[in-house]
Every structure is written in structure tokens, then in C-alpha cells.
Tab-separated table of C-alpha atoms in Angstrom:
chain	number	residue	atom	x	y	z
N	1	MET	CA	7.594	11.070	-21.567
N	2	THR	CA	9.617	11.361	-18.355
N	3	LEU	CA	8.149	10.033	-15.121
N	4	ARG	CA	7.439	12.893	-12.747
N	5	LEU	CA	6.887	12.288	-9.034
N	6	HIS	CA	5.780	14.605	-6.247
N	7	ASP	CA	8.694	14.878	-3.844
N	8	THR	CA	7.334	15.670	-0.389
N	9	ALA	CA	10.682	17.070	0.745
N	10	ALA	CA	10.924	19.504	-2.178
N	11	ARG	CA	7.155	20.085	-2.171
N	12	GLU	CA	7.091	19.914	-5.935
N	13	THR	CA	6.646	17.420	-8.732
N	14	ARG	CA	9.912	16.779	-10.523
N	15	ASP	CA	11.509	14.380	-12.973
N	16	PHE	CA	12.548	11.018	-11.582
N	17	VAL	CA	16.255	10.591	-12.269
N	18	PRO	CA	17.667	7.365	-10.752
N	19	LEU	CA	21.051	7.318	-9.061
N	20	VAL	CA	22.060	4.426	-11.324
N	21	ASP	CA	20.756	4.172	-14.894
N	22	GLY	CA	18.213	1.423	-15.332
N	23	LYS	CA	17.902	0.736	-11.608
N	24	ALA	CA	15.599	1.990	-8.885
N	25	GLY	CA	15.937	1.484	-5.138
N	26	ILE	CA	12.747	1.905	-3.104
N	27	TYR	CA	12.327	1.669	0.662
N	28	VAL	CA	8.780	1.693	2.073
N	29	CYS	CA	7.949	1.776	5.762
N	30	GLY	CA	5.787	-1.238	6.455
N	31	LEU	CA	3.469	-1.920	9.357
N	32	THR	CA	4.029	-2.466	13.030
N	33	VAL	CA	2.573	-5.963	13.351
N	34	GLN	CA	0.507	-5.369	16.457
N	35	SER	CA	-2.997	-6.114	15.114
N	36	GLU	CA	-4.939	-7.341	12.083
N	37	PRO	CA	-4.610	-5.111	8.998
N	38	HIS	CA	-7.562	-2.979	7.901
N	39	VAL	CA	-8.334	-1.132	4.671
N	40	GLY	CA	-6.374	1.926	5.759
N	41	HIS	CA	-3.278	-0.190	6.425
N	42	VAL	CA	-3.115	-1.780	2.984
N	43	ARG	CA	-3.493	1.409	0.948
N	44	SER	CA	0.189	2.249	1.207
N	45	ALA	CA	1.163	-1.250	0.085
N	46	VAL	CA	-1.111	-1.023	-2.973
N	47	ASN	CA	0.017	2.485	-3.930
N	48	PHE	CA	3.711	1.641	-3.834
N	49	ASP	CA	3.047	-1.680	-5.548
N	50	VAL	CA	1.656	0.359	-8.469
N	51	LEU	CA	4.796	2.527	-8.453
N	52	ARG	CA	6.965	-0.569	-8.527
N	53	ARG	CA	4.964	-2.095	-11.393
N	54	TRP	CA	5.140	1.122	-13.410
N	55	LEU	CA	8.900	1.414	-12.979
N	56	THR	CA	9.256	-2.248	-13.990
N	57	ALA	CA	7.034	-1.670	-17.043
N	58	ASN	CA	9.415	1.129	-18.024
N	59	GLY	CA	12.391	-1.196	-17.935
N	60	TYR	CA	13.820	-0.431	-14.485
N	61	ASP	CA	15.428	-3.119	-12.362
N	62	VAL	CA	13.699	-2.396	-9.055
N	63	ASP	CA	15.005	-3.266	-5.588
N	64	PHE	CA	11.913	-2.932	-3.427
N	65	ILE	CA	12.426	-3.118	0.344
N	66	ARG	CA	9.465	-2.961	2.717
N	67	ASN	CA	10.243	-3.437	6.395
N	68	VAL	CA	8.248	-4.821	9.277
N	69	THR	CA	8.423	-3.394	12.798
N	70	ASP	CA	8.236	-6.552	14.905
N	71	ILE	CA	9.213	-5.123	18.305
N	72	ASP	CA	8.047	-1.893	19.920
N	73	ASP	CA	6.072	-0.495	22.854
N	74	LYS	CA	2.661	-1.255	21.292
N	75	ILE	CA	3.503	-4.869	20.559
N	76	LEU	CA	4.753	-5.381	24.110
N	77	ALA	CA	1.670	-3.747	25.603
N	78	LYS	CA	-0.792	-5.729	23.465
N	79	SER	CA	0.965	-9.020	24.097
N	80	GLN	CA	0.731	-8.413	27.840
N	81	GLU	CA	-2.981	-7.579	27.513
N	82	GLN	CA	-3.581	-10.811	25.601
N	83	GLY	CA	-1.321	-12.950	27.766
N	84	VAL	CA	0.887	-14.130	24.887
N	85	HIS	CA	4.561	-13.791	24.065
N	86	TRP	CA	5.291	-10.580	22.157
N	87	TYR	CA	7.042	-12.506	19.395
N	88	ALA	CA	4.065	-14.873	19.038
N	89	LEU	CA	1.734	-11.893	18.622
N	90	ALA	CA	4.051	-10.265	16.069
N	91	ALA	CA	4.381	-13.505	14.095
N	92	ALA	CA	0.614	-14.098	14.060
N	93	MET	CA	-0.123	-10.553	12.911
N	94	LYS	CA	2.586	-10.816	10.243
N	95	ARG	CA	0.792	-13.869	8.849
N	96	GLU	CA	-2.462	-11.892	8.815
N	97	LEU	CA	-0.712	-9.092	6.942
N	98	ASP	CA	0.803	-11.471	4.385
N	99	SER	CA	-2.605	-13.017	3.755
N	100	ALA	CA	-4.267	-9.610	3.337
N	101	LEU	CA	-1.661	-8.332	0.870
N	102	ALA	CA	-1.758	-11.554	-1.142
N	103	ALA	CA	-5.558	-11.254	-1.348
N	104	ILE	CA	-5.211	-7.904	-3.152
N	105	ASN	CA	-2.273	-8.946	-5.358
N	106	VAL	CA	0.478	-6.881	-3.760
N	107	LEU	CA	3.756	-8.305	-5.030
N	108	PRO	CA	6.144	-9.605	-2.356
N	109	PRO	CA	9.016	-7.149	-1.805
N	110	THR	CA	12.513	-7.939	-2.986
N	111	TYR	CA	13.241	-8.328	0.717
N	112	GLU	CA	11.198	-7.726	3.850
N	113	PRO	CA	13.522	-7.107	6.801
N	114	GLY	CA	12.356	-7.033	10.407
N	115	ALA	CA	13.830	-4.907	13.172
N	116	THR	CA	14.647	-7.886	15.402
N	117	GLY	CA	16.846	-9.398	12.687
N	118	HIS	CA	19.008	-6.295	12.306
N	119	VAL	CA	20.119	-5.367	15.801
N	120	PRO	CA	23.867	-5.468	14.889
N	121	GLU	CA	23.341	-2.947	12.066
N	122	ILE	CA	21.261	-0.745	14.365
N	123	VAL	CA	23.849	-0.792	17.143
N	124	GLU	CA	26.579	0.061	14.632
N	125	LEU	CA	24.627	3.071	13.358
N	126	VAL	CA	23.987	4.321	16.899
N	127	GLU	CA	27.702	4.048	17.642
N	128	GLN	CA	28.484	6.101	14.544
N	129	LEU	CA	26.100	8.826	15.657
N	130	ILE	CA	27.643	8.936	19.131
N	131	ALA	CA	31.139	9.138	17.621
N	132	ARG	CA	30.060	12.036	15.407
N	133	GLY	CA	28.596	13.937	18.356
N	134	HIS	CA	24.952	13.572	17.325
N	135	ALA	CA	23.826	11.075	19.968
N	136	TYR	CA	24.456	10.375	23.638
N	137	PRO	CA	23.703	7.710	26.251
N	138	ALA	CA	21.336	8.924	28.959
N	139	GLU	CA	23.002	9.732	32.261
N	140	ASP	CA	20.130	8.397	34.369
N	141	GLY	CA	21.247	4.764	34.183
N	142	SER	CA	18.293	3.746	32.024
N	143	GLY	CA	20.442	2.431	29.171
N	144	ASP	CA	18.616	4.712	26.719
N	145	VAL	CA	20.466	6.448	23.882
N	146	TYR	CA	19.115	9.635	22.298
N	147	PHE	CA	19.622	11.615	19.122
N	148	ASP	CA	20.681	15.167	19.951
N	149	VAL	CA	18.394	17.270	17.726
N	150	ARG	CA	20.266	20.507	18.500
N	151	SER	CA	23.464	18.979	17.152
N	152	TRP	CA	21.943	18.752	13.671
N	153	PRO	CA	21.090	22.234	12.312
N	154	SER	CA	19.022	20.779	9.467
N	155	TYR	CA	16.612	18.992	11.797
N	156	GLY	CA	13.079	19.773	10.614
N	157	GLU	CA	13.993	20.264	6.945
N	158	LEU	CA	11.822	17.421	5.648
N	159	THR	CA	8.619	18.822	7.145
N	160	ARG	CA	9.845	22.439	7.164
N	161	GLN	CA	9.399	22.968	10.875
N	162	ARG	CA	11.451	24.979	13.343
N	163	LEU	CA	12.761	23.091	16.340
N	164	GLU	CA	11.236	25.693	18.654
N	165	ASP	CA	7.761	24.891	17.300
N	166	MET	CA	8.001	21.141	17.880
N	167	GLU	CA	6.455	19.300	20.781
N	168	PRO	CA	8.572	17.036	23.028
N	169	ALA	CA	9.268	13.558	21.663
N	170	GLY	CA	6.975	11.061	23.352
N	171	ASP	CA	8.932	7.883	22.689
N	172	ALA	CA	10.824	7.636	25.985
N	173	ASP	CA	11.025	9.006	29.545
N	174	PRO	CA	12.228	12.639	29.231
N	175	ARG	CA	14.311	12.539	32.395
N	176	GLY	CA	17.456	11.357	30.628
N	177	LYS	CA	17.244	13.825	27.711
N	178	ARG	CA	19.246	16.975	27.123
N	179	ASP	CA	16.337	18.410	25.133
N	180	PRO	CA	12.738	17.162	25.446
N	181	ARG	CA	12.612	16.846	21.635
N	182	ASP	CA	15.522	14.408	21.515
N	183	PHE	CA	14.264	11.006	20.356
N	184	ALA	CA	15.267	7.494	21.362
N	185	LEU	CA	17.714	5.507	19.252
N	186	TRP	CA	18.079	2.698	21.782
N	187	LYS	CA	15.740	1.818	24.659
N	188	GLY	CA	17.200	0.275	27.766
N	189	TRP	CA	15.559	-2.874	29.063
N	190	LYS	CA	12.977	-2.302	31.812
N	191	LYS	CA	13.390	-5.595	33.616
N	192	GLU	CA	10.511	-4.891	36.018
N	193	THR	CA	7.934	-4.623	33.217
N	194	GLU	CA	9.442	-6.142	30.064
N	195	PRO	CA	10.313	-9.777	29.269
N	196	GLN	CA	13.965	-10.711	28.923
N	197	THR	CA	13.293	-11.880	25.373
N	198	ALA	CA	12.600	-8.237	24.424
N	199	ALA	CA	16.216	-7.197	25.040
N	200	TRP	CA	19.464	-7.536	23.096
N	201	PRO	CA	23.023	-6.855	24.260
N	202	SER	CA	24.590	-3.500	23.397
N	203	PRO	CA	27.442	-1.245	24.587
N	204	TRP	CA	24.855	0.616	26.707
N	205	GLY	CA	23.360	-2.466	28.315
N	206	PRO	CA	20.519	-4.757	27.260
N	207	GLY	CA	17.702	-3.116	25.352
N	208	ARG	CA	15.986	-2.822	21.993
N	209	PRO	CA	15.954	-0.478	18.998
N	210	GLY	CA	13.996	2.737	18.842
N	211	TRP	CA	11.410	2.938	16.070
N	212	HIS	CA	13.153	5.428	13.794
N	213	ILE	CA	16.671	4.000	13.827
N	214	GLU	CA	15.580	0.597	12.553
N	215	CYS	CA	14.477	1.965	9.170
N	216	SER	CA	17.677	3.947	8.668
N	217	ALA	CA	19.761	0.868	9.438
N	218	MET	CA	17.762	-1.491	7.225
N	219	ALA	CA	17.570	0.936	4.293
N	220	GLY	CA	21.338	1.303	4.454
N	221	LYS	CA	21.838	-2.455	4.704
N	222	TYR	CA	19.940	-3.291	1.515
N	223	LEU	CA	19.973	-0.124	-0.595
N	224	GLY	CA	23.223	1.527	0.470
N	225	PRO	CA	23.873	4.988	1.953
N	226	ALA	CA	21.993	6.702	-0.918
N	227	PHE	CA	18.935	5.381	-2.735
N	228	ASP	CA	16.164	6.689	-4.964
N	229	ILE	CA	12.762	6.675	-3.245
N	230	HIS	CA	11.530	6.458	0.344
N	231	GLY	CA	7.797	5.956	0.730
N	232	GLY	CA	5.118	5.594	3.356
N	233	GLY	CA	1.886	7.016	4.683
N	234	VAL	CA	1.532	10.764	5.101
N	235	ASP	CA	1.150	10.250	8.857
N	236	LEU	CA	4.788	9.068	8.966
N	237	ARG	CA	6.239	12.354	7.704
N	238	PHE	CA	6.692	13.535	11.280
N	239	PRO	CA	8.231	12.403	13.435
N	240	HIS	CA	9.227	9.099	11.813
N	241	HIS	CA	10.570	10.201	8.447
N	242	GLU	CA	11.920	13.474	9.776
N	243	ASN	CA	13.934	11.530	12.324
N	244	GLU	CA	15.048	8.937	9.790
N	245	GLN	CA	16.460	11.607	7.514
N	246	ALA	CA	18.139	13.524	10.321
N	247	GLN	CA	19.914	10.543	11.877
N	248	SER	CA	20.919	9.088	8.502
N	249	ARG	CA	22.418	12.308	7.185
N	250	ALA	CA	24.028	13.040	10.534
N	251	ALA	CA	25.779	9.669	10.148
N	252	GLY	CA	27.093	10.751	6.746
N	253	ARG	CA	24.534	8.936	4.595
N	254	PRO	CA	22.803	10.963	1.834
N	255	PHE	CA	19.715	8.741	2.225
N	256	ALA	CA	16.646	9.195	-0.033
N	257	SER	CA	16.552	11.335	-3.182
N	258	PHE	CA	12.723	11.353	-3.313
N	259	TRP	CA	10.144	11.201	-0.536
N	260	LEU	CA	6.671	9.961	-1.561
N	261	HIS	CA	3.709	9.839	0.808
N	262	ASN	CA	0.284	8.344	0.277
N	263	ALA	CA	-2.763	9.932	1.905
N	264	TRP	CA	-5.164	8.342	4.369
N	265	ILE	CA	-8.344	6.412	3.936
N	266	THR	CA	-10.639	8.148	6.396
N	267	THR	CA	-13.984	7.437	8.038
N	268	ALA	CA	-16.039	10.434	9.132
N	269	GLY	CA	-13.087	12.641	8.219
N	270	GLU	CA	-10.664	10.912	10.601
N	271	LYS	CA	-7.775	8.593	9.917
N	272	MET	CA	-8.941	4.992	9.947
N	273	SER	CA	-7.427	3.382	13.021
N	274	LYS	CA	-8.104	0.861	15.744
N	275	SER	CA	-8.342	3.631	18.325
N	276	LEU	CA	-11.338	5.153	16.537
N	277	GLY	CA	-13.158	1.855	16.549
N	278	ASN	CA	-13.873	2.234	12.840
N	279	SER	CA	-11.323	-0.137	11.396
N	280	LEU	CA	-12.421	-2.427	8.603
N	281	LEU	CA	-10.476	-5.661	8.710
N	282	ILE	CA	-9.541	-7.116	5.336
N	283	PRO	CA	-11.198	-10.542	5.824
N	284	GLU	CA	-14.467	-8.781	6.703
N	285	VAL	CA	-14.310	-6.489	3.665
N	286	LEU	CA	-13.566	-9.455	1.421
N	287	LYS	CA	-16.850	-11.016	2.495
N	288	ARG	CA	-18.534	-8.142	0.651
N	289	VAL	CA	-16.288	-7.689	-2.395
N	290	ARG	CA	-13.540	-9.687	-4.062
N	291	GLY	CA	-9.888	-8.841	-3.581
N	292	ILE	CA	-9.571	-7.555	-7.138
N	293	GLU	CA	-12.504	-5.205	-6.549
N	294	LEU	CA	-10.997	-3.872	-3.323
N	295	ARG	CA	-7.712	-3.258	-5.152
N	296	TYR	CA	-9.589	-1.436	-7.931
N	297	TYR	CA	-11.253	0.769	-5.289
N	298	ILE	CA	-7.856	1.751	-3.880
N	299	VAL	CA	-6.107	2.143	-7.251
N	300	ALA	CA	-8.870	4.308	-8.738
N	301	ALA	CA	-8.010	7.144	-6.330
N	302	HIS	CA	-4.800	9.145	-6.646
N	303	TYR	CA	-2.264	8.059	-4.043
N	304	ARG	CA	-1.992	11.601	-2.628
N	305	SER	CA	-5.753	12.147	-2.295
N	306	HIS	CA	-7.593	11.412	0.927
N	307	VAL	CA	-10.358	8.842	0.462
N	308	GLU	CA	-13.502	8.938	2.598
N	309	PHE	CA	-14.447	5.284	2.924
N	310	SER	CA	-18.016	4.104	2.511
N	311	PHE	CA	-19.508	0.775	1.565
N	312	GLU	CA	-21.566	2.565	-1.090
N	313	ALA	CA	-18.378	3.817	-2.774
N	314	LEU	CA	-16.826	0.359	-2.458
N	315	ASP	CA	-19.891	-1.229	-4.078
N	316	ASP	CA	-19.796	1.348	-6.884
N	317	ALA	CA	-16.140	0.523	-7.510
N	318	ALA	CA	-16.948	-3.190	-7.599
N	319	THR	CA	-19.706	-2.552	-10.144
N	320	ALA	CA	-17.338	-0.479	-12.288
N	321	PHE	CA	-14.742	-3.219	-12.263
N	322	ARG	CA	-17.301	-5.839	-13.228
N	323	ARG	CA	-18.017	-3.801	-16.358
N	324	ILE	CA	-14.354	-4.253	-17.245
N	325	GLU	CA	-14.601	-7.990	-16.660
N	326	ASP	CA	-17.810	-8.153	-18.681
N	327	PHE	CA	-16.087	-6.612	-21.705
N	328	LEU	CA	-13.133	-8.983	-21.403
N	329	GLY	CA	-15.436	-11.966	-21.058
N	330	ARG	CA	-17.463	-11.068	-24.140
N	331	ALA	CA	-14.483	-10.018	-26.268
N	332	ALA	CA	-12.095	-12.872	-25.436
N	333	PRO	CA	-13.913	-15.553	-27.512
N	334	VAL	CA	-13.964	-13.427	-30.663
N	335	VAL	CA	-10.617	-11.603	-30.704
N	336	GLY	CA	-7.805	-12.893	-32.884
N	337	ASN	CA	-4.115	-12.542	-32.147
N	338	TRP	CA	-4.059	-9.605	-29.776
N	339	PHE	CA	-1.031	-7.652	-28.678
N	340	ALA	CA	-0.365	-5.689	-25.505
N	341	ALA	CA	0.200	-2.003	-26.232
N	342	LEU	CA	-0.266	0.821	-23.749
N	343	PRO	CA	-2.220	3.828	-25.068
N	344	ASP	CA	-0.369	7.157	-25.034
N	345	ALA	CA	-3.055	8.671	-22.787
N	346	PHE	CA	-2.472	5.938	-20.186
N	347	ILE	CA	1.293	6.443	-20.308
N	348	SER	CA	0.887	10.208	-19.901
N	349	ALA	CA	-1.418	9.707	-16.914
N	350	MET	CA	0.953	7.326	-15.144
N	351	ASP	CA	3.996	9.481	-15.880
N	352	ASP	CA	2.209	12.421	-14.264
N	353	ASP	CA	2.871	11.445	-10.642
N	354	LEU	CA	1.143	8.071	-11.007
N	355	GLY	CA	-2.162	9.599	-12.107
N	356	THR	CA	-4.242	6.471	-11.644
N	357	PRO	CA	-7.665	8.221	-11.809
N	358	ALA	CA	-6.869	9.409	-15.338
N	359	ALA	CA	-5.327	6.030	-16.159
N	360	VAL	CA	-8.481	4.211	-15.041
N	361	ALA	CA	-10.542	6.625	-17.130
N	362	VAL	CA	-8.473	5.583	-20.174
N	363	ILE	CA	-9.325	1.942	-19.447
N	364	HIS	CA	-13.049	2.669	-19.402
N	365	GLU	CA	-12.812	4.748	-22.558
N	366	SER	CA	-11.040	1.847	-24.279
N	367	ILE	CA	-13.808	-0.478	-23.112
N	368	ARG	CA	-16.516	1.814	-24.483
N	369	GLU	CA	-14.749	1.781	-27.837
N	370	GLY	CA	-14.228	-1.973	-27.518
N	371	ASN	CA	-17.938	-2.543	-26.924
N	372	ARG	CA	-18.743	-0.555	-30.060
N	373	LEU	CA	-16.246	-2.615	-32.051
N	374	LEU	CA	-17.689	-5.790	-30.567
N	375	ALA	CA	-21.176	-4.800	-31.723
N	376	ASP	CA	-19.847	-3.912	-35.191
N	377	GLY	CA	-17.866	-7.138	-35.537
N	378	ALA	CA	-14.591	-5.292	-36.238
N	379	SER	CA	-12.309	-8.101	-35.127
N	380	ASP	CA	-8.881	-6.624	-35.963
N	381	ALA	CA	-9.552	-3.306	-34.241
N	382	LEU	CA	-11.205	-5.174	-31.366
N	383	SER	CA	-8.104	-7.338	-30.887
N	384	GLN	CA	-5.985	-4.205	-30.561
N	385	LYS	CA	-8.378	-2.640	-28.066
N	386	PHE	CA	-8.577	-5.873	-26.084
N	387	GLY	CA	-4.774	-5.952	-25.884
N	388	GLU	CA	-4.649	-2.340	-24.694
N	389	VAL	CA	-7.053	-3.073	-21.847
N	390	ILE	CA	-5.118	-6.167	-20.755
N	391	ALA	CA	-1.818	-4.227	-20.822
N	392	MET	CA	-3.233	-1.394	-18.709
N	393	LEU	CA	-4.763	-3.776	-16.176
N	394	ASP	CA	-1.432	-5.600	-15.890
N	395	VAL	CA	0.327	-2.358	-14.919
N	396	LEU	CA	-2.227	-1.710	-12.170
N	397	GLY	CA	-2.226	-5.308	-10.908
N	398	LEU	CA	-5.857	-5.721	-11.990
N	399	ASN	CA	-5.699	-8.281	-14.778
N	400	PRO	CA	-8.385	-10.882	-13.931
N	401	ALA	CA	-6.305	-13.492	-15.760
N	402	ASP	CA	-3.373	-12.961	-13.392
N	403	GLU	CA	-2.784	-16.240	-11.544
N	404	ALA	CA	-2.707	-14.239	-8.299
N	405	TRP	CA	-6.501	-14.054	-8.502
N	406	ALA	CA	-6.962	-17.733	-9.410
N	407	ASP	CA	-7.147	-19.156	-5.911
N	408	GLY	CA	-9.828	-21.710	-6.716
N	409	GLY	CA	-11.592	-20.825	-3.469
N	410	SER	CA	-15.199	-21.023	-2.418
N	411	ASP	CA	-16.020	-17.752	-4.176
N	412	ASP	CA	-15.248	-19.376	-7.544
N	413	LYS	CA	-17.509	-22.337	-6.734
N	414	LEU	CA	-20.272	-19.984	-5.637
N	415	THR	CA	-19.952	-18.059	-8.904
N	416	ASP	CA	-20.324	-21.311	-10.849
N	417	VAL	CA	-23.523	-22.147	-8.964
N	418	VAL	CA	-24.992	-18.670	-9.457
N	419	ASP	CA	-24.024	-18.746	-13.141
N	420	ALA	CA	-25.902	-22.007	-13.639
N	421	LEU	CA	-29.011	-20.723	-11.861
N	422	VAL	CA	-29.082	-17.395	-13.699
N	423	LYS	CA	-28.496	-19.060	-17.053
N	424	GLY	CA	-31.413	-21.387	-16.330
N	425	LEU	CA	-33.694	-18.400	-15.729
N	426	LEU	CA	-32.357	-16.655	-18.830
N	427	ALA	CA	-33.124	-19.764	-20.895
N	428	GLU	CA	-36.703	-19.657	-19.585
N	429	ARG	CA	-36.908	-15.953	-20.467
N	430	THR	CA	-35.604	-16.611	-23.981
N	431	ALA	CA	-38.201	-19.348	-24.456
N	432	ALA	CA	-40.950	-17.004	-23.218
N	433	ARG	CA	-39.849	-14.302	-25.648
N	434	GLU	CA	-39.779	-16.739	-28.556
N	435	ALA	CA	-43.339	-17.734	-27.603
N	436	LYS	CA	-44.200	-14.010	-27.450
N	437	ASP	CA	-45.179	-14.442	-23.794
N	438	TRP	CA	-43.918	-10.964	-22.932
N	439	ALA	CA	-45.499	-10.902	-19.484
N	440	ARG	CA	-43.655	-14.090	-18.497
N	441	ALA	CA	-40.392	-12.798	-19.993
N	442	ASP	CA	-40.667	-9.510	-18.091
N	443	ALA	CA	-41.548	-11.307	-14.856
N	444	ILE	CA	-38.398	-13.456	-15.120
N	445	ARG	CA	-36.274	-10.392	-15.805
N	446	ASP	CA	-37.778	-8.628	-12.759
N	447	GLN	CA	-37.116	-11.715	-10.650
N	448	ILE	CA	-33.472	-11.722	-11.697
N	449	LYS	CA	-33.116	-7.995	-11.111
N	450	ALA	CA	-34.656	-8.260	-7.643
N	451	ALA	CA	-31.876	-10.707	-6.771
N	452	GLY	CA	-29.299	-8.045	-7.596
N	453	VAL	CA	-28.409	-9.327	-11.073
N	454	GLU	CA	-28.341	-7.068	-14.123
N	455	VAL	CA	-29.131	-8.548	-17.536
N	456	GLU	CA	-27.888	-7.029	-20.792
N	457	ASP	CA	-29.237	-8.186	-24.141
N	458	THR	CA	-26.377	-8.380	-26.662
N	459	PRO	CA	-26.082	-9.585	-30.268
N	460	THR	CA	-24.558	-12.812	-28.946
N	461	GLY	CA	-27.271	-13.373	-26.358
N	462	PRO	CA	-28.126	-12.136	-22.838
N	463	LYS	CA	-25.223	-11.438	-20.434
N	464	TRP	CA	-25.515	-11.064	-16.672
N	465	SER	CA	-23.541	-9.397	-13.899
N	466	VAL	CA	-24.068	-8.904	-10.186
């Protein structure tokens, strides 16, 4: 079956046809490293990690570029508030981001460029736009350079908006603009309020890149003038992605063939953000659930569906994933030589615009069948089912045996302690049952349940899960 993806620009789901057979170039807008990442931040990384894994599973050689915005107005403002160098803040927050993504098994990108490392490419692209008549230096002496939106008749095509209906661009002082909707490509250095380290030389004087131009320059640097897929959060469609496409095509670059956008994780119906005061930082969430359970929670929803976050839903997802682990734990000792084969239903789900909800449903259906086979002692059929589950989890980055989850941290030691304590109580319960002391056996089971542990009696003995 052919992979079909929902192209935001075309507003339809269509067949993915790569520009080069067997290869796929993906550019994803990463974070502005101004603060610690929360659950809403990492959704995009997980969603596009699944896309990358699925393309790889289908034999594509994937170049996956995810940028980092390491200089902008917000970083400068927050560094001043905190009394630290802007580059120290950006570096510290980048380390926090790396740690968060590693904790949920997001593969490192092929390359992760930062804006500050690509000023020459950015300046070159701005010069090309000026030469083509699509950009101009401000005449107010600020050193700013703007994209002339009226010079590009197709401006607004990505989000299907008319220029007349757009609000003024808010990324620079409007006094130097020909049209209030013109957006900044280069920002002149404000020596009265900005540190000298936040400025680079350019033909228009010292300054720094605008937000939008950096992604166009870096995508072109690593993927060429035309590439397959550009991704990011739905909130980036306008103005960021609209401006990226306009300036890139105005410079003569075809740019992205597909635009994919993941939806928000919301709280109380609003986008999760620091400004709402409802952000959920990854280290705090991982005190409640494991990284693999948080990833399962994100993967189980379709990338284009908005998710209303709640701890109850997160706990339910963790419980559902533990049922998967329980099956694997009980089946692993008894299966023979198993092989990894993806069920047709899983393939169809993933090929249908990365239909992860349906794909996860296939996993649970396979586990229900696997549990039946386990009870019946059908080892050959069980080995096949076990292999199917492992193969599907691998595609979604959820295989518990993946070394990415084997960090040997305190959580593993805690699990060992709890396992020993619960098994001790279960041994007492078994002894009580053998002595037909049903009251004692029931009391032990109630004690275990009150601690938040579920016990399942199986043909091979009692099994427990949190």
C-alpha cells in the first residue's frame, strides 16, 4: 500500500512520492531554546520521529533535519530578566531539551543546525532576495531588512489568506516598512539595549537573523533547494511557515513538496504554553510516569488531533502500556524462535496518514490473541504473535527492550524493590490458599490492591502490575 500523507498546503491527503527514489528529506522546525520543554513542546518531536521511523521501516534513506532557534527576541529578553548571557541561557535550555527528548526515545536528527551557526547562509539568502526585488533595507537607519510581501503575488497561498485580511507583522518596528505586513529578514543591532555578542556583521550593518529566514537558509543548506517534507506544529503555519515558503520561492527555491502539521496538546481548551501558566515540564511529568509511558500517551493520538491533557488520561495510557509489557513479560520465557512481521492491518493504518490510533488498536488486538494462545499453550502461533507485537512497537519507538529505555536509573532499582516486596506478599497469599485460609488470602490481595497493585492469577502463577 502507498503511504498517504495529509498535505496542509493542498488541504488533502495524497500519495507520498519522493523527489528521489528511495530517499526522503525532512525538515522540522525545532524549538526556540528559551525555557524548559513541557509536554506540548515534545509532541511535535515524537510525531515526526514516528514519521521518520515509518519511512525507514519502508526502506527509505531519510535525511532528517530539525533546527534549533538559539537567538531571538525572547531569548534576549529572558536572559536579561535572569541576569545571564543569552548564549548561556540558550545552551542550558538546549541541554534540557536534549535530555527530555532522550527520555522519550526521540532519535537524534541527522543534523541539528542552529541559527547562530548559519549566519553566512542567511546573509547570502537575504542578498538574493534583495537582488530579485523581493526585499529591501529599511531607510530609517535601523539596519533592518524586510521581505516585501506585495512583491510576491503568491504570498498567503500556504494558509489561503488574502494579504488584505492579514494583520501587520509584529516582529520589528513598523517605521521602516513599506507595508506593515512586511516581515523582518535581518534585524539591526540595538546597541542601547542588546549585547554586542548578539550581533554579526552584514552588508546592512551589525545585526542578527529574523526568525523565518533562518529555517529557509538551513533547509537549503542541508536538503537543497527542493525537498520532500516540511513539518512542525500547527501554530507555525502562519506566519512562520507562510513566510518561509514565500521567501524561499521568491529566491527561486521550490522548497517543500509536502507540509505536515501536528496539532496542539491543550489544557482547558487552550494551547499549552508558559504564558498560560499551565505548562507541564518533562522532568515533573516523568516523576509520575515513565518515559515510555509518556511516549505511548502521545503516540496513541493521531498527530493531527488536538489532545486535551489530563493526568487521568496520562495514567490510563500508562496502564494500557503496562498491559503490553505484561504480555511480553509472560510470553517471552515460553516463545520459541520468533520473527518480526508487521500485520497488514498495522501497515494499512500507518500508511493512512500515520494512523497511530488504529495502529495501537492492532497492537492490543494482537495481545488479546497472544494471551489466548498463551493460555492454550500454542507455542508456534504465540511466537508469531509475539514477533508481530515487537515489530509494531519498534516502529512506534515503544519496544521496552530498546536500549534507549535501559538507563539503569533509580526507577529500575525501585521496581526491583517493589517486585521483591509484592512477590513476598504473593507467596504468603499462595500459602494461605493452599492451607484453605481464604480469609487470609483475600486480606493479602486487598492489601496489595490498596497499594495500587493489580494481581492476575494465570496458569503459570500470579502476576502483578501497578
